[in-house]
Short mmCIF file of C-alpha atoms and ligand atoms in Angstrom, two decimals:
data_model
loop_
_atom_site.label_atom_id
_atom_site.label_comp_id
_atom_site.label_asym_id
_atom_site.label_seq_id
_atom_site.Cartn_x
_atom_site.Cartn_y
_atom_site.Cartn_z
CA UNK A 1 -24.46 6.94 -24.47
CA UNK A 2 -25.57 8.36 -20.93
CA UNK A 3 -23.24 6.59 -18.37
CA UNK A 4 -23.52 6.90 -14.86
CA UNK A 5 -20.97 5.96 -12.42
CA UNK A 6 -21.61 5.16 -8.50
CA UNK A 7 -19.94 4.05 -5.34
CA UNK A 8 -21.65 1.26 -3.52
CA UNK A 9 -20.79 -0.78 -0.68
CA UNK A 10 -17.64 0.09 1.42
CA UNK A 11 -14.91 2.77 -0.07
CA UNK A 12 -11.53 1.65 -1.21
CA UNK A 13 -8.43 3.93 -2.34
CA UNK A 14 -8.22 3.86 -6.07
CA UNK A 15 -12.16 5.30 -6.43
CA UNK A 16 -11.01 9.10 -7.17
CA UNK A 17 -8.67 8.02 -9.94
CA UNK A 18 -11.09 5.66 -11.01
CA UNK A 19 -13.77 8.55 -11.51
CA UNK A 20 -11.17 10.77 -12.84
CA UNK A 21 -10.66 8.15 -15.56
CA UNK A 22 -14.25 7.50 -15.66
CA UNK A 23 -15.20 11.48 -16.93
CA UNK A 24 -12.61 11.61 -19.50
CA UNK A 25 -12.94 8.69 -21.60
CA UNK A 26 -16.50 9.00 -21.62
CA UNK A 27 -15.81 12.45 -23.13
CA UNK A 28 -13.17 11.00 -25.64
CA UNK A 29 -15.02 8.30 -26.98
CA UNK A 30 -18.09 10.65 -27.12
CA UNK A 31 -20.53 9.54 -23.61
CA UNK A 32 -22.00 11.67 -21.38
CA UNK A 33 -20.74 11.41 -18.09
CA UNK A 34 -23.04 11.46 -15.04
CA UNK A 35 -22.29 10.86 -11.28
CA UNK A 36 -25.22 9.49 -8.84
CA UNK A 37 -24.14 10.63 -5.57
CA UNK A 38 -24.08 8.71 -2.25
CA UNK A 39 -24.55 5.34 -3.57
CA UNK A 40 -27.94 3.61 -3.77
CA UNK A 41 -29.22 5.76 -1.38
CA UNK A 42 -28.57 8.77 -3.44
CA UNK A 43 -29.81 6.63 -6.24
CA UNK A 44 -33.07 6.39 -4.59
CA UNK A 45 -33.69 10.16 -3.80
CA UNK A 46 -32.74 10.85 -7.50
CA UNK A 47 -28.95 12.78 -6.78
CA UNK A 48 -27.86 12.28 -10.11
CA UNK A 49 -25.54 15.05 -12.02
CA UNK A 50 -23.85 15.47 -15.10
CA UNK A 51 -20.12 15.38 -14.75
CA UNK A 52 -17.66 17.95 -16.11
CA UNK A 53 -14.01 17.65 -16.53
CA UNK A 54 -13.91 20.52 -13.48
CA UNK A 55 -15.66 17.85 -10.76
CA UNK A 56 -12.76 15.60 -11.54
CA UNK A 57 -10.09 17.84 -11.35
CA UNK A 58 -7.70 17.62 -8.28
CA UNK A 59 -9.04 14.49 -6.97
CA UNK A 60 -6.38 11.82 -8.15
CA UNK A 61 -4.34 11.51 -4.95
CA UNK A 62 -7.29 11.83 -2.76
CA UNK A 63 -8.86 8.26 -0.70
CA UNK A 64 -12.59 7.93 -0.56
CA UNK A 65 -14.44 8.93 -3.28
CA UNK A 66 -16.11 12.40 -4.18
CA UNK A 67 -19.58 10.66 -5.28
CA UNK A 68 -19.68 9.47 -1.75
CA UNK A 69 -21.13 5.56 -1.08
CA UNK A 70 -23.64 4.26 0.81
CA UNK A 71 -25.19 0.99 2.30
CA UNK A 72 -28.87 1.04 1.46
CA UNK A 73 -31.76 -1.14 3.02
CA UNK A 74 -34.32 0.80 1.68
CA UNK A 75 -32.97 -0.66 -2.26
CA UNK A 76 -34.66 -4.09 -1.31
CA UNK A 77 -38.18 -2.63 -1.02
CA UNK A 78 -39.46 -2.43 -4.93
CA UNK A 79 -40.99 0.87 -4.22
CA UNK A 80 -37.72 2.45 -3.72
CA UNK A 81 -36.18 0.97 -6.74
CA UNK A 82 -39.03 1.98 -8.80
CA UNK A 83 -38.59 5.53 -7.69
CA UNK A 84 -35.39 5.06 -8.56
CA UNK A 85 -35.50 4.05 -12.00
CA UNK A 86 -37.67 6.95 -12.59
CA UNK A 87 -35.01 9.40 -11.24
CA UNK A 88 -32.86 7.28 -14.26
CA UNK A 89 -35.24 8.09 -16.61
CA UNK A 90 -35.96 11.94 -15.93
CA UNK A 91 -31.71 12.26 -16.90
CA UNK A 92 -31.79 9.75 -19.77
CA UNK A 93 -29.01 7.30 -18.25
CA UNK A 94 -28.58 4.32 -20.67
CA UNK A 95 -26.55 2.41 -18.31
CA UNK A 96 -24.89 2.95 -14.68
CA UNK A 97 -21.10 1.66 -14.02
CA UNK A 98 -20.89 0.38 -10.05
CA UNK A 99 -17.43 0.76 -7.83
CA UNK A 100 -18.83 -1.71 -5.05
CA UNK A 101 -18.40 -5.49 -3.77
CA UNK A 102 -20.51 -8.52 -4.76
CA UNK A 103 -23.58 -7.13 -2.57
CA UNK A 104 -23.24 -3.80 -4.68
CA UNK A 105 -23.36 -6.30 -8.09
CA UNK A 106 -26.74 -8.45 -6.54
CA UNK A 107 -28.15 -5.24 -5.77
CA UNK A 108 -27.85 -3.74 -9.19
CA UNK A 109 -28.77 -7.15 -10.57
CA UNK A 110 -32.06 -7.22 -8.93
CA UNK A 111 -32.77 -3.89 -10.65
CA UNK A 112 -31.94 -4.71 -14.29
CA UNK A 113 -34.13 -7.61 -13.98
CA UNK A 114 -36.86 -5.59 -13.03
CA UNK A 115 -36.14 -2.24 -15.02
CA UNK A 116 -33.62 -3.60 -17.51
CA UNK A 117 -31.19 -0.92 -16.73
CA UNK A 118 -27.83 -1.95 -17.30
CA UNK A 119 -24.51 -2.12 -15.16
CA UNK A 120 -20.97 -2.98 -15.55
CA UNK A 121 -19.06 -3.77 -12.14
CA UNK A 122 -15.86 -2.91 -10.95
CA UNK A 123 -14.81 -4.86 -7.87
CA UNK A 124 -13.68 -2.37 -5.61
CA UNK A 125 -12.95 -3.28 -1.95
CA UNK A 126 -10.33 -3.81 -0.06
CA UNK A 127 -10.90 -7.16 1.29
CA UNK A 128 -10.30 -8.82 -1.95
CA UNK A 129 -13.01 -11.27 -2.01
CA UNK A 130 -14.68 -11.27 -5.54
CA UNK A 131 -14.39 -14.16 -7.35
CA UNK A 132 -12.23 -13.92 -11.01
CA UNK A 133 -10.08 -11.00 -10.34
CA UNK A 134 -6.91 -11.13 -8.85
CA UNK A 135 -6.63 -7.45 -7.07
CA UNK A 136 -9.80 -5.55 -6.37
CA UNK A 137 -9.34 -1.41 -6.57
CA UNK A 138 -8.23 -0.61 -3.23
CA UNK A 139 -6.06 -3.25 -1.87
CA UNK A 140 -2.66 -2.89 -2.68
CA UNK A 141 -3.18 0.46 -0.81
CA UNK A 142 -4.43 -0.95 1.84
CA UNK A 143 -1.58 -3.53 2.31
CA UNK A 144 0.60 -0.07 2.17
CA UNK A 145 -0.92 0.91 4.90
CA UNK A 146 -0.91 -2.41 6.77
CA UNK A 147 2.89 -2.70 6.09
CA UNK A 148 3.29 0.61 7.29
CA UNK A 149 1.33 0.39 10.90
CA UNK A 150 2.86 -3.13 11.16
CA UNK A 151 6.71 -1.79 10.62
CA UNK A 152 5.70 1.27 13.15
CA UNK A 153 4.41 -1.73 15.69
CA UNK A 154 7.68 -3.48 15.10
CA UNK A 155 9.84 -0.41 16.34
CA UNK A 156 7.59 -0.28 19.88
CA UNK A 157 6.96 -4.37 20.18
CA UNK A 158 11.43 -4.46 19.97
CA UNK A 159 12.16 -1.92 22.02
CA UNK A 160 9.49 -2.83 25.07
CA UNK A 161 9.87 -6.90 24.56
CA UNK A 162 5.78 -6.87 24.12
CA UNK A 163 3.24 -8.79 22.08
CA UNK A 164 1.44 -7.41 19.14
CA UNK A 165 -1.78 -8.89 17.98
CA UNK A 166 -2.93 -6.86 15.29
CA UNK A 167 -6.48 -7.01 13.75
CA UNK A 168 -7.08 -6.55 9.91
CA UNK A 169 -9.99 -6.16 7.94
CA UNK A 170 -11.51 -8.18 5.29
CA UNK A 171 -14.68 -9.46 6.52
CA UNK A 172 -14.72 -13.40 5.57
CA UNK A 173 -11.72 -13.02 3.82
CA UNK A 174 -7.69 -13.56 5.25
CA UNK A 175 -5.93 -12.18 1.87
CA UNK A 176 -5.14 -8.80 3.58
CA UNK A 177 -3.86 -10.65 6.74
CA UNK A 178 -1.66 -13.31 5.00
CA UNK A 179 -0.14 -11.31 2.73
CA UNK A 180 0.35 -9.00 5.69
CA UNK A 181 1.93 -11.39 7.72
CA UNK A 182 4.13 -12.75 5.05
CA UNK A 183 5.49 -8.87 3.93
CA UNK A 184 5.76 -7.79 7.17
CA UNK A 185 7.91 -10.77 8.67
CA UNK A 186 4.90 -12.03 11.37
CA UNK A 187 5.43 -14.63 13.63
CA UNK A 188 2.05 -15.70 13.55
CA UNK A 189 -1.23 -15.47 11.12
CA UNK A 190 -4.94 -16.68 11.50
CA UNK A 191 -7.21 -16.08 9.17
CA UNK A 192 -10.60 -17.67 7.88
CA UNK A 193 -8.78 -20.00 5.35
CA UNK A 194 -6.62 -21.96 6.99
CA UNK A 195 -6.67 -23.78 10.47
CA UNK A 196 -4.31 -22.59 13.40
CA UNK A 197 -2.55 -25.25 14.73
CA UNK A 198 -2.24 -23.30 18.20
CA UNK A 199 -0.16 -26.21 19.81
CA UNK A 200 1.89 -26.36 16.97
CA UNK A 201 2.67 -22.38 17.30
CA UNK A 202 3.18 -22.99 21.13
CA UNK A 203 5.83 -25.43 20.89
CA UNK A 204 7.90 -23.20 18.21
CA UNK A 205 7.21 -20.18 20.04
CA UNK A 206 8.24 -21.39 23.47
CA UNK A 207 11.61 -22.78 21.81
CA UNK A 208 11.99 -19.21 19.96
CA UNK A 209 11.64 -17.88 23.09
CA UNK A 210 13.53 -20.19 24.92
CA UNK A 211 16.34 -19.32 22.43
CA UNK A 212 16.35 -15.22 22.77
CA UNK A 213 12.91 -14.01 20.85
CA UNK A 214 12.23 -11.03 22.59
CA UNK A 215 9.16 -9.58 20.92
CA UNK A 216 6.36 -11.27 18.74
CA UNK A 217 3.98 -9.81 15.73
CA UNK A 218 0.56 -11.88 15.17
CA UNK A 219 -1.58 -11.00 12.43
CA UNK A 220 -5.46 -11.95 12.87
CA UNK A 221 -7.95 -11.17 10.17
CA UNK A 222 -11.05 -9.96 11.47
CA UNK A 223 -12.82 -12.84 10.04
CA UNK A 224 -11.58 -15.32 12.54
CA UNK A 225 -13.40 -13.70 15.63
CA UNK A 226 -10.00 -15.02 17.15
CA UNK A 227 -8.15 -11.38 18.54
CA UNK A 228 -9.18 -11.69 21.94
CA UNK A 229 -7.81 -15.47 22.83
CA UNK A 230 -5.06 -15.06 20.81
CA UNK A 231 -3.96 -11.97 22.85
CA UNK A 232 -5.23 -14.32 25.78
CA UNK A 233 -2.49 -17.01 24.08
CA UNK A 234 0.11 -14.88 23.86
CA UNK A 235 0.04 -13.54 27.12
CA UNK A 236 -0.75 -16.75 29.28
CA UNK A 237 0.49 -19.39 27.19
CA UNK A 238 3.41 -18.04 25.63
CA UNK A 239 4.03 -15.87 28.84
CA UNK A 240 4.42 -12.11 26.59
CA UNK A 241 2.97 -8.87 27.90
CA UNK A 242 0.67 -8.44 25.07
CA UNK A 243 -0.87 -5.40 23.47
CA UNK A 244 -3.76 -5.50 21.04
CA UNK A 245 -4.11 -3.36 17.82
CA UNK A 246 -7.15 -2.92 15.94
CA UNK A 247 -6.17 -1.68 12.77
CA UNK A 248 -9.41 -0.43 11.57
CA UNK A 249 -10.46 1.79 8.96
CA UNK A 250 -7.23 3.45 8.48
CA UNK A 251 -7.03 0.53 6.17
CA UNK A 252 -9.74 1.94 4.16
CA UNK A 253 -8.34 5.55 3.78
CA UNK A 254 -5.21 7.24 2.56
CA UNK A 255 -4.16 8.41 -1.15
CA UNK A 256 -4.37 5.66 -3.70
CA UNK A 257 -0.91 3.78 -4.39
CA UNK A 258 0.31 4.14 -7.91
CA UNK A 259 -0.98 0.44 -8.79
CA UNK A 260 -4.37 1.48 -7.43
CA UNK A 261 -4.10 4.64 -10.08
CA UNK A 262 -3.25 2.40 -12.32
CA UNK A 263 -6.17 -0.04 -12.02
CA UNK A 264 -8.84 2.20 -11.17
CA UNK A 265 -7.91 3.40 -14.81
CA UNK A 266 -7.65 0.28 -16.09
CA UNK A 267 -11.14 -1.01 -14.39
CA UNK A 268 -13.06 2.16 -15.29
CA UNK A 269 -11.70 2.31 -19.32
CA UNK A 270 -12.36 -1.98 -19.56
CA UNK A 271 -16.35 -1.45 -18.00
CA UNK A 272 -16.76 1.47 -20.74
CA UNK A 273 -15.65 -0.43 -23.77
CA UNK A 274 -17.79 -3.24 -22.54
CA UNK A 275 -20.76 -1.34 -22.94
CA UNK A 276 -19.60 0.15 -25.85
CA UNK A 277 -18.98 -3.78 -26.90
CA UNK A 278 -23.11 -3.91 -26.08
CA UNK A 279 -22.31 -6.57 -23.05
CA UNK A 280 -25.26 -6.80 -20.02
CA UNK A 281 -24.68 -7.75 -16.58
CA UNK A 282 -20.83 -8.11 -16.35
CA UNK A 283 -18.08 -7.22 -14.11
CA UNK A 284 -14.53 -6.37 -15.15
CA UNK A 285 -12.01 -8.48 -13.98
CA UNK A 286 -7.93 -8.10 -13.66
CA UNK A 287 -5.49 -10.57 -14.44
CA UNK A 288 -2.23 -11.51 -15.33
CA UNK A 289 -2.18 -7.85 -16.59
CA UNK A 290 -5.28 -7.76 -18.11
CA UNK A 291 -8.67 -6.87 -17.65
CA UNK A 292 -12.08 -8.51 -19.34
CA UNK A 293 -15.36 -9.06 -17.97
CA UNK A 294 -17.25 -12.17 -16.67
CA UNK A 295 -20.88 -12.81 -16.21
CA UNK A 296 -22.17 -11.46 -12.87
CA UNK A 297 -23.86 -15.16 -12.24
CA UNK A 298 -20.26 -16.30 -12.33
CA UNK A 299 -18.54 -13.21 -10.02
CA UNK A 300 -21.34 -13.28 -7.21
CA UNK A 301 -21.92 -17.09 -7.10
CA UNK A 302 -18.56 -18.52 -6.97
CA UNK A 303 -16.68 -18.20 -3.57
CA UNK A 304 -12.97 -16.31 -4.30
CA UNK A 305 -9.98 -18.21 -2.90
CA UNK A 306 -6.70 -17.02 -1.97
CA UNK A 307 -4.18 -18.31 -4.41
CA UNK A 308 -2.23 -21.27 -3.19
CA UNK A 309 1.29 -19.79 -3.93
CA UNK A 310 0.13 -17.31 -1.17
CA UNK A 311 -1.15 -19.63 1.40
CA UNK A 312 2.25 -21.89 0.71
CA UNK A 313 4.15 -19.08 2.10
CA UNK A 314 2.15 -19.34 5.49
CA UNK A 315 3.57 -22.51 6.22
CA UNK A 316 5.38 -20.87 9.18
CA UNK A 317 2.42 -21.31 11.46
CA UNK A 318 1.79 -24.78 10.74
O1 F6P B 401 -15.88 -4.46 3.05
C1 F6P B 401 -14.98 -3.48 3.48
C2 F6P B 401 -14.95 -3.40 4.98
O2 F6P B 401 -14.01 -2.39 5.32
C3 F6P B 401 -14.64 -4.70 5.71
O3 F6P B 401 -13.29 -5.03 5.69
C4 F6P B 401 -15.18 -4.39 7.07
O4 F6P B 401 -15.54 -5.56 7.78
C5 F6P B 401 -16.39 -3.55 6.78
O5 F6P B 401 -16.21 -3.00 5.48
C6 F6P B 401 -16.64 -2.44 7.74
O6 F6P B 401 -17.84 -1.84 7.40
P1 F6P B 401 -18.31 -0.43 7.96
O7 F6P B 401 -17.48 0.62 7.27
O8 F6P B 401 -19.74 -0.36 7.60
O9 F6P B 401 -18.04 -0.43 9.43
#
């Protein structure tokens, strides 16, 4: 079979090793391996190349992706996926494996329901916020880097008695940011799930503080729009010189951890077999140690939740 793989969507460490995988078992269990480069756009203006064992070589510790990404908004005019398909066509590609988020899955949906090309996903992003899998490629090395900014924070917010609201991604989701908060020892967490009792947090910080607390960590995921007035809370409410960090997309970058290895393996090996296995319109999920695929109607139209033995541990701010 002629298998193309392709980054869509936002990158996430764990991509390289998942390409890496992606060349050689095509090669063992006799596929051709192709790359389309730069996502959907590349898709579009037809960069599609056979892969070689040499393309792959080197790249296992390396963030990012070598086959680049992209976020298109030509894809959603039909003349643009038509031209597509036909750059498909010219290199005989049976089926196309996509490292991308739920949008990246709809996207490639719309086009085997048109062209009946098929796709396997692999839910790849760091925010963690596909429904059926319990670790998307990407975020436990993400969280590394979290943990590691956060314990760097620490050293400055102890030593200068300060404030630290610090911003993570994750778009509508708080997974990063609570399980942040709750390996990182924070005082405080808000994220999209669960409601911030800020009266609550005032009357256990003021006591805290009234009792020696010197310095204060609060984790808000991006979702909650909240940074701003809870630096504005910290500082006139709680009475802290404050200092805002916005994480960013250092969180996106960096060399894959080894669990990220790992399942970018594990992901890429899974969506092969499932073709091999003749299944249409799936995505390859991970859990309790093992991957399988659902339906994409079930991945994009369910909501994904943070597991309640998770949120139980955030009780701290309530
Ligand atoms: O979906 C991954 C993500 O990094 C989100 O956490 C973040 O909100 C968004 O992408 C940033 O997108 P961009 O790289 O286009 O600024």
């Amino acid at each position: 079979m002629k298998i193309a793989i392709m980054g869509s969507g936002g990158d996430a460490p764990g991509m390289n090793p998942a390409i890496k995988r992606f060349v050689e078992f095509c090669f063992e269990v006799g596929d051709e391996p192709y790359f389309i480069y730069g996502g959907l756009e590349g898709l579009i203006d037809g960069k599609i190349q056979k892969a070689s064992y040499e393309d792959v070589a080197g790249i296992i510790h390396r963030g990012g992706a070598i086959i680049g990404s992209s976020r298109s908004k030509r894809w959603y005019e039909k003349r643009y996926r038509d031209q597509a398909y036909e750059n498909l066509q010219k290199n005989g590609i049976e089926a196309i494996v996509v490292l991308g988020g739920d949008g990246s899955f709809r996207a490639l949906d719309i086009f085997k329901k048109e062209h009946d090309v098929n796709f396997i996903g692999i839910p790849t992003t760091i925010d963690n916020d596909i429904y059926g899998t319990s670790l998307c490629l990407g975020v436990d090395t993400a969280l590394n880097t979290i943990r590691d900014a956060i314990d760097r924070i620490r050293d400055t917010a102890s030593t200068f008695s300060r404030a630290f609201v610090i911003e993570t991604m994750g778009r509508e989701c708080g997974y990063l940011a609570a399980v942040s908060a709750i390996t990182c020892g924070a005082e405080v967490c808000v994220i999209p799930e669960v409601e911030f009792n800020i009266d609550v947090a005032t009357q256990i910080l003021r006591k805290e503080l009234e009792r020696g607390r010197t310095y204060l960590i609060a984790i808000v995921a991006e979702g909650t729009k909240r940074t701003a007035e809870i630096a504005k809370w910290c500082e006139e409410t709680l009475g802290m010189e404050t200092r805002v960090t916005v994480l960013g997309h250092i969180q996106r970058g960096g060399n894959p951890t080894v669990q990220d290895r790992l399942l970018g393996f594990g992901y890429v090996v899974e969506a092969i077999e499932a073709l091999h296995r003749g299944e249409e319109r799936r995505v390859v999920v991970y859990n309790d140690g093992v991957f399988s695929t659902l339906p994409i109607d079930d991945v994009v139209q369910k909501n994904y939740r943070i597991p309640e033995e998770i949120l139980s541990l955030l009780n701290f701010i309530d």
